[in-house]
Amino acid sequence: MKRRLAIVIALLAVALAAVLAVATSCCNSLAVASPDGSLRLEVLKQQGRIGYRVLRNGRPLLDFSTLGFRLQGAPDLCDGLEIGAVTRSSHDEQWETVWGEQRTIRNHYNEMKVSVCETKTPGRRFDVVFRLFDDGYGFRCEFPEQPEMGEVVIMDELTEFRFPRDHMAWWMPAREPYYESLARHTPISQMDTVNTPLTLECADGSYLALHEANLTDYAKMNLCPTDSTTLRCCLTPWSTGVKVYAQTPFRTPWRTVIVGDTPGDLATSRLMLNLNEPCRIEDTSWIRPAKYIGIWWSMHLFQETWAQGPHHGATTENAKRYIDFAAENGIQGVLVEGWNVGWDGEWTKHPKRFRFTEPYPDFDIEAVARYAAERGVELIGHHETGADTKNYEAQMEEAFALCRRLGINYVKTGYVNVLMDGKELHGSQYGVRHYRRVIETAARYGIMIDNHEPVMPTGLERTWPNLMTQEAVRGQEYNAWSPDGGNPPEHTTVLPFLRGLAGPMDYTFGTFDFSNPVSPFARVQSTVVRELAQYVVLYSPLQMASDLPENYRGHKAFDFIREVPTDWEQTLVPQAVIGDYALFVRQARGSQEWYLGAVTDEQARETDLALDFLTPGTRYTAQIYADAPDADWKSNPCAMHYEEHTVTAADTLHIRMAPGGGCAVRFAVAK
Ligand code: NOJ
């Protein structure tokens, strides 16, 4: 028996050796490493197919993953390929963000550009550019102008991501509209087609996040599993089924993979921004992060209406009331929704009725704008398009010109309707082109954009910092009316490590009153303290305090909202377990002040945090907003305990969070 086994093993070993010999003999390998050497990417050719694999600290991170394109009216571009010239370069610079989670960002990478050519006619060519950073890599295909390829109709991008194991994944299904999803947590083998960012918890304890950077005139990338360890790029189509109409020269967006040892490594990576182009706006002095309140939550609670009628929210008087509250509390902006013609009746069915220069008769826009200016408050405009991009584009210049004349420097845009113009998906090349047109036009008029129902962000705010924030998230509004009851506490412990990796989120938290008489089945599944903590945990340069002003008046917790900045010097994530809890600390930009935000899921949690991020030798007053001992998101969400302590960088803070709660701390330099 034993002898037979030994023979079988010997035969298997011979077979394996033969397979390996064949594999190596038909592979040409070219490699590039990250600046610290921890990542090594090898480009390989196997049976006429071009691909790459990646090692991290000598261990496989990605197995041989192929590249290619399926085209219309031309042979596919995926086999019969040969590797040609290879050029290498390195880059190391620091650049300053106009606003963000971190003031100064280091862009440090090694690049390898590999020319790929068809061996047979027509002999088409493209280059693959790989950039290796210490915290991940990006690559994209560049198609130079060439007689063999002019107009190109891409039916599929065949980019693959092949992992050595069936890792656990945090994912958002691509089929749910507007990326307004609760995350799922399953092995890759049980995933649907998913949006990116996609976050993987690898078997060895490390973390990976897949996404894209600089989505320009192309289709959004989704990922679909082709087997239990392989994902393939699956571009969002036009209604024609085509994925991308292009003309050489053109290039794909960057496909990005961030890698780290902790969830915090993903959240503090700036790889996506580094792979976007530098700022194109010369004078950025008019671009200002802000906090805002708005005529908004009352509509989602069905207490007021967007449409005209006895409960119309956007009246001159109501707007002035909000402006007064903002002025008295140092809140920079007031959003007004439902101010313009188009909301009456079933507005989603008649988006062409929206007029972006015509206020309703009970909203005196000139008077409101004047009043806001007198009180030093920014009026935030609202352009709900119902996803009728044609109607919007026809009015856009005039609408932005009106905003400029009235001093409305911020505009929230909206695209409620799954199909744009009844036809095209938001993430299609059609949608991508439209959103970019809006950002660039707004920049010309000196207007900052908060884009709701966007295409998933990819870091364009580096190039166009007037693109302040976007939705693409299942935000606070679901807690007002969602038939499933709202967003469970777990949701915001996942977001910073999934959707948040794509950039700022306009989640619009800040609830102090948890009652919901009209839709009692839904509620904000949080505590007052957790609401505060989310201003630190979930980043946006525009942050809304979304509750009604009367719920804020005289509330101690509102001090935190008044004080918390929306622009940071640096960000650290000392502790996090995705789906359980997350703890962020951020230093206010241009200041010694620090803020802490911690959120937990349904479980109460206690933890100790070393305050070694504070400036050594400086004494701070820790203003601690803690869940009271009997606080609970379900039964007692408002119970808060406030206390102050003098602390230094040598101290440790004990943090206690109620079920569904959190903790928020301001570290002010002690006088
Ligand atoms: C959905 C947006 O997310 C929400 O903020 C807005 O109030 C409504 N659309 C109406 O535009």
XYZ file of C-alpha atoms and ligand atoms in Angstrom:
682
model
C 0.000 0.000 0.000
C 2.745 2.372 1.135
C 4.837 1.516 -1.927
C 1.935 2.226 -4.255
C 1.442 5.590 -2.550
C 5.135 6.418 -2.950
C 4.946 5.643 -6.683
C 1.866 7.847 -7.096
C 3.592 10.708 -5.274
C 6.713 10.297 -7.407
C 4.628 10.336 -10.605
C 2.769 13.425 -9.432
C 6.063 15.177 -8.671
C 7.374 14.413 -12.180
C 4.131 15.688 -13.718
C 4.288 18.869 -11.655
C 7.904 19.492 -12.622
C 6.978 19.061 -16.300
C 4.089 21.529 -15.992
C 6.322 24.053 -14.250
C 9.015 23.656 -16.909
C 6.481 24.344 -19.678
C 5.054 27.267 -17.761
C 8.452 28.901 -17.242
C 9.666 28.212 -20.762
C 6.682 30.083 -22.248
C 6.835 33.015 -19.837
C 8.858 36.159 -20.322
C 8.883 38.090 -17.108
C 9.426 41.793 -16.502
C 9.215 43.184 -13.015
C 8.812 46.414 -11.126
C 8.839 46.881 -7.355
C 7.349 49.470 -5.018
C 9.815 52.040 -3.588
C 10.090 50.063 -0.311
C 10.352 46.758 -2.175
C 7.343 45.191 -0.435
C 5.322 44.883 -3.641
C 6.667 43.282 -6.780
C 4.678 43.155 -9.998
C 5.693 40.902 -12.866
C 4.340 41.202 -16.385
C 4.072 37.844 -18.060
C 3.127 36.380 -21.400
C 1.422 33.018 -21.380
C 0.150 31.438 -24.568
C -0.100 34.757 -26.379
C -1.970 36.438 -23.520
C -0.518 39.313 -21.566
C -1.024 39.574 -17.841
C 0.677 40.279 -14.577
C 1.020 38.922 -11.097
C 1.886 40.610 -7.822
C 3.794 39.475 -4.765
C 3.672 41.190 -1.390
C 6.645 40.484 0.842
C 7.405 37.513 -1.395
C 3.928 35.991 -1.096
C 1.345 35.946 -3.913
C -1.127 38.814 -3.726
C -2.535 38.423 -7.229
C -2.008 35.417 -9.461
C -1.528 35.708 -13.222
C -4.301 38.106 -14.231
C -4.789 38.809 -17.907
C -5.582 42.009 -19.765
C -7.413 42.533 -23.034
C -10.327 44.091 -24.883
C -13.277 42.803 -26.855
C -14.078 45.177 -29.704
C -16.900 45.717 -32.161
C -16.134 45.593 -35.897
C -12.537 44.571 -35.256
C -10.785 41.468 -33.931
C -10.570 41.226 -30.141
C -7.384 42.445 -28.605
C -6.563 39.774 -26.064
C -4.386 37.053 -27.577
C -1.626 36.749 -30.110
C 0.082 39.548 -28.198
C 3.768 40.236 -27.832
C 5.637 42.378 -25.320
C 7.720 45.110 -26.930
C 9.627 48.045 -25.503
C 9.706 48.601 -21.761
C 10.414 51.945 -20.157
C 10.863 52.628 -16.468
C 10.778 55.735 -14.333
C 10.456 56.792 -10.715
C 8.662 59.685 -9.156
C 8.695 61.295 -5.721
C 6.957 64.576 -4.930
C 4.777 66.177 -2.288
C 1.644 68.060 -3.240
C -0.824 70.064 -1.252
C -4.548 69.418 -1.288
C -6.954 72.358 -1.646
C -9.016 70.635 1.052
C -9.159 67.107 2.345
C -8.307 64.528 4.944
C -4.608 65.329 4.709
C -2.862 68.566 3.774
C 0.323 67.242 2.190
C 0.404 64.064 0.158
C 3.466 62.182 -0.988
C 3.263 60.765 -4.499
C 6.031 58.189 -4.582
C 6.086 55.364 -7.096
C 8.065 53.311 -9.566
C 6.563 53.067 -13.020
C 6.953 50.477 -15.746
C 5.430 51.058 -19.158
C 5.139 47.961 -21.290
C 4.336 48.171 -25.003
C 2.060 45.421 -26.234
C 1.709 44.582 -29.914
C -0.328 42.089 -31.906
C 1.884 39.505 -33.599
C -0.521 39.149 -36.552
C -2.188 41.756 -38.731
C -3.510 44.314 -38.189
C -0.631 44.684 -35.680
C -2.396 47.026 -33.293
C -0.562 48.415 -30.283
C -1.208 49.662 -26.802
C 0.853 50.390 -23.719
C 0.179 49.206 -20.196
C 1.447 51.582 -17.533
C 1.980 50.123 -14.056
C 2.643 52.342 -11.031
C 3.826 50.660 -7.857
C 3.416 52.553 -4.601
C 4.242 51.251 -1.134
C 0.508 50.957 -0.410
C -0.671 49.423 -3.658
C -0.584 49.811 -7.385
C -2.472 51.165 -10.353
C -2.365 50.362 -14.030
C -4.017 51.573 -17.166
C -3.948 50.929 -20.900
C -2.992 53.708 -23.269
C -3.830 53.487 -26.954
C -1.591 55.693 -29.080
C -2.763 57.147 -32.373
C -2.028 54.532 -35.071
C -3.157 53.768 -38.627
C -4.373 50.325 -37.499
C -6.762 51.799 -34.938
C -8.780 54.986 -35.237
C -12.305 54.740 -33.933
C -12.614 52.030 -31.315
C -15.830 50.528 -29.989
C -15.130 48.637 -26.769
C -17.604 45.853 -26.051
C -15.712 44.582 -22.993
C -12.585 45.281 -21.035
C -11.188 41.892 -20.065
C -9.045 43.035 -17.131
C -8.894 40.283 -14.529
C -8.073 40.154 -10.831
C -7.129 36.620 -9.840
C -6.557 35.996 -6.141
C -4.751 33.051 -4.606
C -7.674 32.368 -2.221
C -11.425 32.839 -1.920
C -11.041 35.873 0.371
C -13.833 37.376 2.456
C -15.252 40.468 0.780
C -17.216 43.580 1.756
C -19.257 44.502 -1.296
C -22.095 46.556 -2.743
C -24.186 44.882 -5.446
C -23.995 46.663 -8.800
C -27.694 46.051 -9.414
C -28.830 48.379 -6.589
C -29.336 51.906 -7.895
C -27.222 54.922 -7.025
C -24.770 52.824 -4.915
C -27.193 53.273 -2.015
C -26.538 49.863 -0.498
C -25.926 48.185 2.791
C -22.684 46.271 2.428
C -22.673 42.486 2.144
C -19.966 40.338 3.702
C -19.294 37.002 1.991
C -16.453 35.116 0.335
C -15.666 36.205 -3.244
C -17.310 33.000 -4.444
C -20.685 34.214 -3.137
C -20.541 37.701 -4.581
C -22.817 39.186 -7.245
C -21.509 41.611 -9.776
C -20.306 44.393 -7.514
C -19.464 48.058 -7.533
C -16.041 49.228 -6.650
C -14.624 50.039 -4.167
C -14.549 46.393 -3.193
C -12.742 45.512 0.031
C -11.184 42.114 0.665
C -10.040 40.610 3.944
C -7.287 38.272 2.871
C -6.665 34.914 4.428
C -3.274 36.115 5.782
C -4.914 39.013 7.678
C -4.076 41.741 5.181
C -6.611 43.985 3.405
C -7.106 44.835 -0.238
C -9.339 47.410 -1.903
C -10.072 47.429 -5.624
C -11.323 50.556 -7.351
C -10.482 52.936 -10.158
C -8.977 56.405 -10.425
C -9.634 59.240 -12.868
C -12.741 57.950 -14.633
C -12.698 60.199 -17.715
C -14.742 59.663 -20.886
C -15.037 55.943 -20.194
C -17.534 53.621 -18.494
C -17.572 52.875 -14.774
C -15.942 49.591 -13.773
C -17.944 46.887 -11.984
C -16.457 43.526 -11.061
C -18.022 40.160 -11.642
C -16.759 36.854 -10.288
C -15.861 34.362 -13.006
C -14.836 31.685 -10.523
C -14.361 31.550 -6.761
C -11.077 33.454 -6.848
C -11.299 35.540 -10.016
C -13.003 38.838 -10.766
C -13.383 40.369 -14.171
C -13.950 43.976 -15.102
C -17.459 44.480 -16.330
C -18.030 47.982 -17.683
C -21.366 49.781 -17.405
C -22.960 49.736 -20.857
C -24.703 52.324 -23.000
C -28.268 51.434 -23.976
C -26.744 50.148 -27.240
C -24.802 47.507 -25.322
C -21.548 49.210 -26.235
C -19.304 49.963 -23.288
C -17.067 52.720 -24.652
C -16.885 54.735 -27.844
C -13.330 55.960 -28.240
C -10.898 57.331 -30.750
C -7.146 56.906 -30.526
C -5.269 58.346 -28.742
C -7.155 57.458 -25.555
C -6.538 55.724 -22.274
C -8.529 53.772 -19.742
C -8.975 54.941 -16.147
C -6.488 53.547 -13.646
C -7.398 50.197 -12.158
C -6.298 50.415 -8.542
C -5.443 47.961 -5.797
C -4.673 49.286 -2.325
C -3.064 46.916 0.144
C -2.538 47.224 3.885
C -2.219 45.411 7.166
C -5.220 47.097 8.790
C -8.525 48.603 7.610
C -7.046 51.981 8.560
C -4.264 51.495 5.988
C -6.952 51.435 3.293
C -8.706 54.526 4.629
C -5.509 56.567 4.899
C -4.110 55.568 1.499
C -3.998 58.468 -0.970
C -3.228 56.262 -3.974
C -6.460 57.157 -5.791
C -5.786 60.889 -5.506
C -2.176 60.391 -6.605
C -3.430 58.734 -9.784
C -5.577 61.729 -10.677
C -4.225 64.785 -12.450
C -3.088 67.892 -10.577
C -5.516 70.734 -9.962
C -6.704 72.516 -13.111
C -8.213 75.477 -11.272
C -5.620 78.201 -10.988
C -7.118 80.352 -8.266
C -8.711 78.080 -5.702
C -9.271 80.745 -3.045
C -13.050 80.589 -3.608
C -13.217 76.867 -2.827
C -14.133 76.545 0.831
C -15.131 73.539 2.941
C -18.213 74.268 5.034
C -20.955 72.980 7.277
C -24.551 73.531 6.324
C -28.109 73.149 7.489
C -31.087 73.065 5.184
C -34.732 72.929 4.325
C -34.393 69.214 3.761
C -34.998 66.792 6.675
C -38.497 68.232 7.163
C -39.338 67.060 3.642
C -37.936 63.591 4.173
C -39.977 63.382 7.381
C -43.032 64.442 5.312
C -43.612 67.494 7.521
C -43.005 69.928 4.662
C -43.079 69.519 0.894
C -40.858 70.259 -2.068
C -44.016 70.996 -4.069
C -46.174 74.097 -3.694
C -49.001 73.969 -1.177
C -49.803 74.703 2.459
C -46.671 72.881 3.669
C -44.222 74.185 1.075
C -40.794 74.214 2.765
C -38.910 76.651 0.551
C -40.675 79.868 1.454
C -38.895 83.178 1.864
C -39.802 83.276 5.523
C -38.651 79.737 6.282
C -35.381 80.278 4.424
C -34.735 83.416 6.498
C -35.403 81.440 9.660
C -32.750 78.900 8.679
C -30.358 81.687 7.699
C -30.809 83.278 11.124
C -30.046 80.000 12.837
C -26.937 79.468 10.706
C -25.691 83.022 11.369
C -26.233 82.669 15.115
C -24.395 79.358 15.268
C -21.464 79.862 12.909
C -22.819 77.364 10.372
C -21.651 78.545 6.965
C -24.413 77.403 4.622
C -28.150 76.912 4.177
C -29.463 74.512 1.548
C -32.903 75.181 0.137
C -34.652 72.366 -1.751
C -37.969 72.761 -3.533
C -37.355 76.445 -4.400
C -37.868 76.151 -8.142
C -40.580 75.259 -10.624
C -40.915 71.545 -11.380
C -41.749 69.817 -8.082
C -45.541 69.760 -8.305
C -47.124 66.385 -9.037
C -45.040 63.331 -9.818
C -41.793 65.107 -10.525
C -39.768 61.984 -11.240
C -42.130 61.273 -14.151
C -41.875 64.806 -15.559
C -38.294 65.958 -15.058
C -38.541 68.242 -18.095
C -40.707 70.537 -15.995
C -37.739 71.525 -13.848
C -36.698 75.135 -14.372
C -33.429 76.117 -12.780
C -33.895 79.862 -13.045
C -37.559 80.121 -12.009
C -38.335 80.247 -8.306
C -41.775 79.453 -6.947
C -43.791 82.609 -6.183
C -43.491 82.183 -2.405
C -39.699 82.040 -2.616
C -38.231 85.470 -3.297
C -34.806 84.313 -4.343
C -33.401 87.826 -4.696
C -34.522 88.775 -1.184
C -33.317 85.491 0.328
C -29.911 85.792 -1.344
C -29.607 89.390 -0.129
C -30.584 88.382 3.391
C -28.076 85.520 3.417
C -25.296 87.866 2.266
C -26.204 90.427 4.929
C -26.015 87.762 7.601
C -22.770 86.314 6.241
C -24.358 82.980 5.320
C -23.896 81.029 2.078
C -27.068 80.060 0.289
C -26.733 76.563 -1.208
C -28.693 76.112 -4.415
C -30.382 72.908 -5.469
C -30.730 71.544 -8.992
C -32.749 68.313 -8.956
C -32.702 67.183 -12.567
C -34.748 63.974 -12.286
C -31.824 62.610 -14.350
C -32.975 64.539 -17.410
C -29.519 65.632 -18.413
C -30.699 67.191 -21.661
C -33.116 69.486 -19.852
C -30.399 70.392 -17.372
C -27.663 70.956 -19.921
C -29.958 73.239 -21.903
C -30.370 75.474 -18.830
C -27.079 74.936 -17.056
C -25.147 78.023 -18.191
C -28.057 80.306 -17.381
C -28.665 78.572 -14.065
C -25.035 78.900 -12.958
C -24.974 82.521 -14.185
C -27.987 83.233 -11.953
C -26.231 81.597 -9.006
C -23.151 83.673 -9.617
C -25.136 86.897 -9.822
C -26.905 86.079 -6.548
C -23.755 84.941 -4.757
C -24.909 81.305 -4.555
C -21.502 79.642 -4.518
C -22.561 76.054 -3.773
C -25.048 73.948 -5.726
C -26.353 70.534 -4.783
C -27.262 68.592 -7.927
C -29.540 65.549 -8.045
C -30.323 62.772 -10.518
C -33.277 60.829 -9.159
C -34.251 58.310 -11.860
C -32.295 55.209 -12.583
C -32.000 56.016 -16.277
C -30.713 59.324 -17.561
C -33.025 60.720 -20.219
C -35.020 57.509 -19.882
C -32.188 55.522 -21.446
C -28.693 55.622 -20.091
C -27.212 54.449 -16.798
C -25.488 56.912 -14.471
C -22.259 54.904 -14.620
C -22.213 54.674 -18.416
C -19.851 56.710 -20.546
C -22.872 58.906 -21.270
C -23.331 59.672 -17.575
C -19.611 60.100 -16.964
C -19.467 62.708 -19.753
C -22.454 64.592 -18.352
C -21.179 64.793 -14.781
C -17.820 66.059 -16.011
C -19.502 68.741 -18.109
C -21.341 69.940 -14.995
C -18.189 70.071 -12.852
C -16.198 71.952 -15.481
C -19.026 74.381 -16.239
C -19.563 75.029 -12.531
C -15.820 75.725 -12.164
C -16.061 78.405 -14.841
C -18.780 80.134 -12.802
C -16.916 79.754 -9.518
C -19.424 77.245 -8.151
C -18.799 74.294 -5.840
C -20.783 71.106 -6.418
C -22.376 68.577 -4.081
C -23.488 65.852 -6.485
C -26.252 63.446 -5.482
C -26.971 60.238 -7.444
C -23.563 60.587 -9.146
C -21.389 58.019 -10.811
C -19.166 56.442 -8.141
C -16.389 58.968 -7.366
C -12.829 58.217 -8.514
C -10.757 61.082 -7.104
C -11.538 63.805 -9.654
C -11.657 66.305 -6.798
C -7.881 66.530 -7.034
C -8.190 67.981 -10.536
C -11.509 69.775 -9.959
C -11.603 70.678 -6.259
C -14.914 72.492 -6.820
C -16.358 68.961 -6.861
C -16.698 69.057 -3.108
C -18.704 66.032 -2.165
C -21.022 63.416 -3.594
C -23.661 61.037 -2.437
C -23.320 57.505 -3.879
C -24.124 56.287 -0.408
C -27.123 55.029 1.493
C -27.301 58.099 3.692
C -29.404 59.563 6.469
C -32.524 59.995 4.324
C -33.111 56.220 4.493
C -33.568 56.628 8.235
C -36.534 58.891 7.546
C -38.562 56.673 5.240
C -36.964 53.380 4.298
C -39.477 50.487 4.590
C -36.650 48.299 5.930
C -36.371 50.587 8.968
C -33.230 52.542 8.114
C -29.487 52.033 8.253
C -28.380 49.599 10.968
C -25.585 50.816 13.277
C -23.119 48.521 11.495
C -23.465 50.587 8.305
C -21.209 53.472 9.312
C -18.582 51.109 10.720
C -18.200 49.707 7.191
C -18.541 52.831 5.041
C -15.116 54.382 5.745
C -13.480 51.178 4.480
C -15.711 50.632 1.456
C -17.618 53.495 -0.219
C -15.508 56.023 1.679
C -12.397 54.846 -0.174
C -13.851 56.534 -3.282
C -13.834 59.976 -1.656
C -16.071 62.352 0.309
C -19.636 61.301 1.139
C -22.548 63.658 1.700
C -24.206 61.343 4.241
C -25.978 64.219 6.078
C -26.116 62.995 9.682
C -26.678 65.091 12.806
C -30.018 63.847 14.167
C -30.830 64.861 17.759
C -34.558 64.033 17.692
C -35.122 60.364 16.936
C -38.916 60.406 16.775
C -40.482 59.847 13.384
C -44.265 60.161 13.721
C -45.165 59.902 10.025
C -42.967 56.874 9.260
C -42.541 55.212 12.684
C -41.229 52.026 11.050
C -38.008 53.912 10.170
C -35.592 55.649 12.481
C -32.070 56.936 12.864
C -30.366 53.880 14.373
C -27.847 55.790 16.406
C -27.299 57.827 19.554
C -26.813 61.591 19.739
C -23.163 60.981 20.561
C -22.684 58.667 17.620
C -24.214 61.325 15.376
C -21.432 63.662 16.538
C -18.739 61.037 16.080
C -19.746 60.551 12.450
C -18.508 64.089 11.614
C -15.038 62.726 12.294
C -15.417 59.164 11.047
C -17.088 59.850 7.661
C -15.229 62.478 5.689
C -16.737 65.265 3.612
C -15.549 68.857 3.090
C -19.239 69.805 3.165
C -20.983 68.363 6.206
C -24.652 68.802 6.884
C -26.250 69.213 10.288
C -29.435 67.739 8.980
C -31.866 67.946 11.893
C -34.385 70.760 12.311
C -32.934 73.906 13.935
C -35.422 73.668 16.810
C -33.906 70.310 17.785
C -30.445 71.855 18.048
C -31.335 74.956 20.065
C -29.924 74.825 23.574
C -28.473 71.329 23.140
C -24.967 70.874 24.588
C -24.117 68.346 21.849
C -24.558 71.060 19.217
C -21.346 72.695 20.501
C -19.456 69.810 18.925
C -21.140 70.319 15.537
C -20.392 74.045 15.742
C -16.712 73.358 16.417
C -15.857 70.308 14.317
C -13.910 71.227 11.160
C -14.478 69.784 7.692
C -10.898 70.181 6.525
C -7.973 68.343 8.047
C -4.216 68.502 8.457
C -3.904 64.758 8.926
C -5.971 61.668 9.633
C -5.179 58.524 11.608
C -7.183 55.367 12.200
C -5.837 53.945 15.468
C -8.391 51.109 15.716
C -10.988 49.530 13.446
C -12.653 46.218 12.744
C -14.794 46.554 9.630
C -18.432 45.970 10.541
C -17.746 46.143 14.299
C -16.283 49.503 15.177
C -14.077 52.311 13.892
C -12.059 54.949 15.620
C -10.695 57.958 13.699
C -8.594 60.884 14.911
C -8.019 63.954 12.780
C -6.013 67.119 13.252
C -7.775 70.333 12.219
C -6.072 71.967 9.250
C -3.624 74.671 10.266
C -4.207 74.089 13.993
C -2.991 72.028 16.947
C -6.527 70.876 17.667
C -7.502 67.221 17.282
C -10.864 65.487 17.071
C -11.797 61.908 17.778
C -14.786 60.004 16.461
C -15.636 56.414 17.374
C -18.651 54.403 16.241
C -19.739 50.894 17.118
C -22.296 48.465 15.699
C -25.154 47.027 17.799
C -22.630 45.890 20.427
C -21.570 48.059 23.332
C -17.787 48.369 23.328
C -14.949 49.653 25.488
C -11.436 50.410 24.366
C -8.342 52.330 25.428
C -6.714 54.823 23.128
C -3.159 56.117 23.592
C -3.204 59.866 22.950
C 0.301 59.805 21.480
C -0.935 61.587 18.330
C -1.251 64.856 20.334
C 1.676 67.290 20.262
C 4.103 66.151 22.987
C 4.459 68.635 25.816
C 1.192 70.448 24.990
C -1.699 70.337 27.452
C -5.090 69.740 25.929
C -8.623 70.018 27.267
C -10.404 66.862 26.171
C -14.077 67.805 25.719
C -15.675 64.382 25.855
C -19.156 63.665 24.500
C -19.868 60.132 25.699
C -22.897 57.864 25.596
C -24.425 57.902 29.089
C -24.195 54.538 30.925
C -27.851 53.784 30.101
C -27.708 54.978 26.476
C -28.837 52.587 23.752
C -29.675 53.318 20.106
C -33.004 51.525 20.418
C -34.326 52.581 23.794
C -32.380 55.640 24.936
C -30.521 57.348 22.087
C -30.363 60.846 23.607
C -28.606 59.943 26.851
C -25.298 61.782 26.724
C -22.638 62.454 29.271
C -20.292 65.433 28.829
C -17.053 65.890 30.710
C -13.737 67.695 30.398
C -10.243 66.533 31.365
C -6.790 67.948 30.938
C -4.685 65.456 28.963
C -1.316 65.195 27.230
C 0.218 62.928 24.619
C 1.363 60.643 27.457
C -2.195 59.804 28.533
C -4.602 57.049 27.568
C -8.306 57.663 27.048
C -10.826 55.044 28.044
C -13.689 54.980 25.544
C -17.056 53.421 26.231
C -19.693 53.138 23.546
C -23.338 52.150 24.050
C -25.033 49.646 21.712
C -25.293 51.522 18.380
C -23.459 54.438 19.953
C -20.079 56.098 19.823
C -17.815 58.717 21.302
C -16.778 62.193 20.146
C -13.943 64.225 21.601
C -12.504 67.620 20.836
C -8.918 68.088 22.041
C -8.569 71.858 22.393
C -5.196 73.318 23.360
C -5.537 74.177 27.071
C -5.278 77.864 27.910
C -32.378 62.440 -3.263
C -31.270 63.151 -2.555
O -30.330 62.266 -2.046
C -31.890 63.984 -1.449
O -30.864 64.584 -0.682
C -32.802 64.998 -2.046
O -33.465 65.672 -1.010
C -33.841 64.315 -2.940
N -33.240 63.418 -3.848
C -34.632 65.349 -3.747
O -33.791 65.948 -4.683
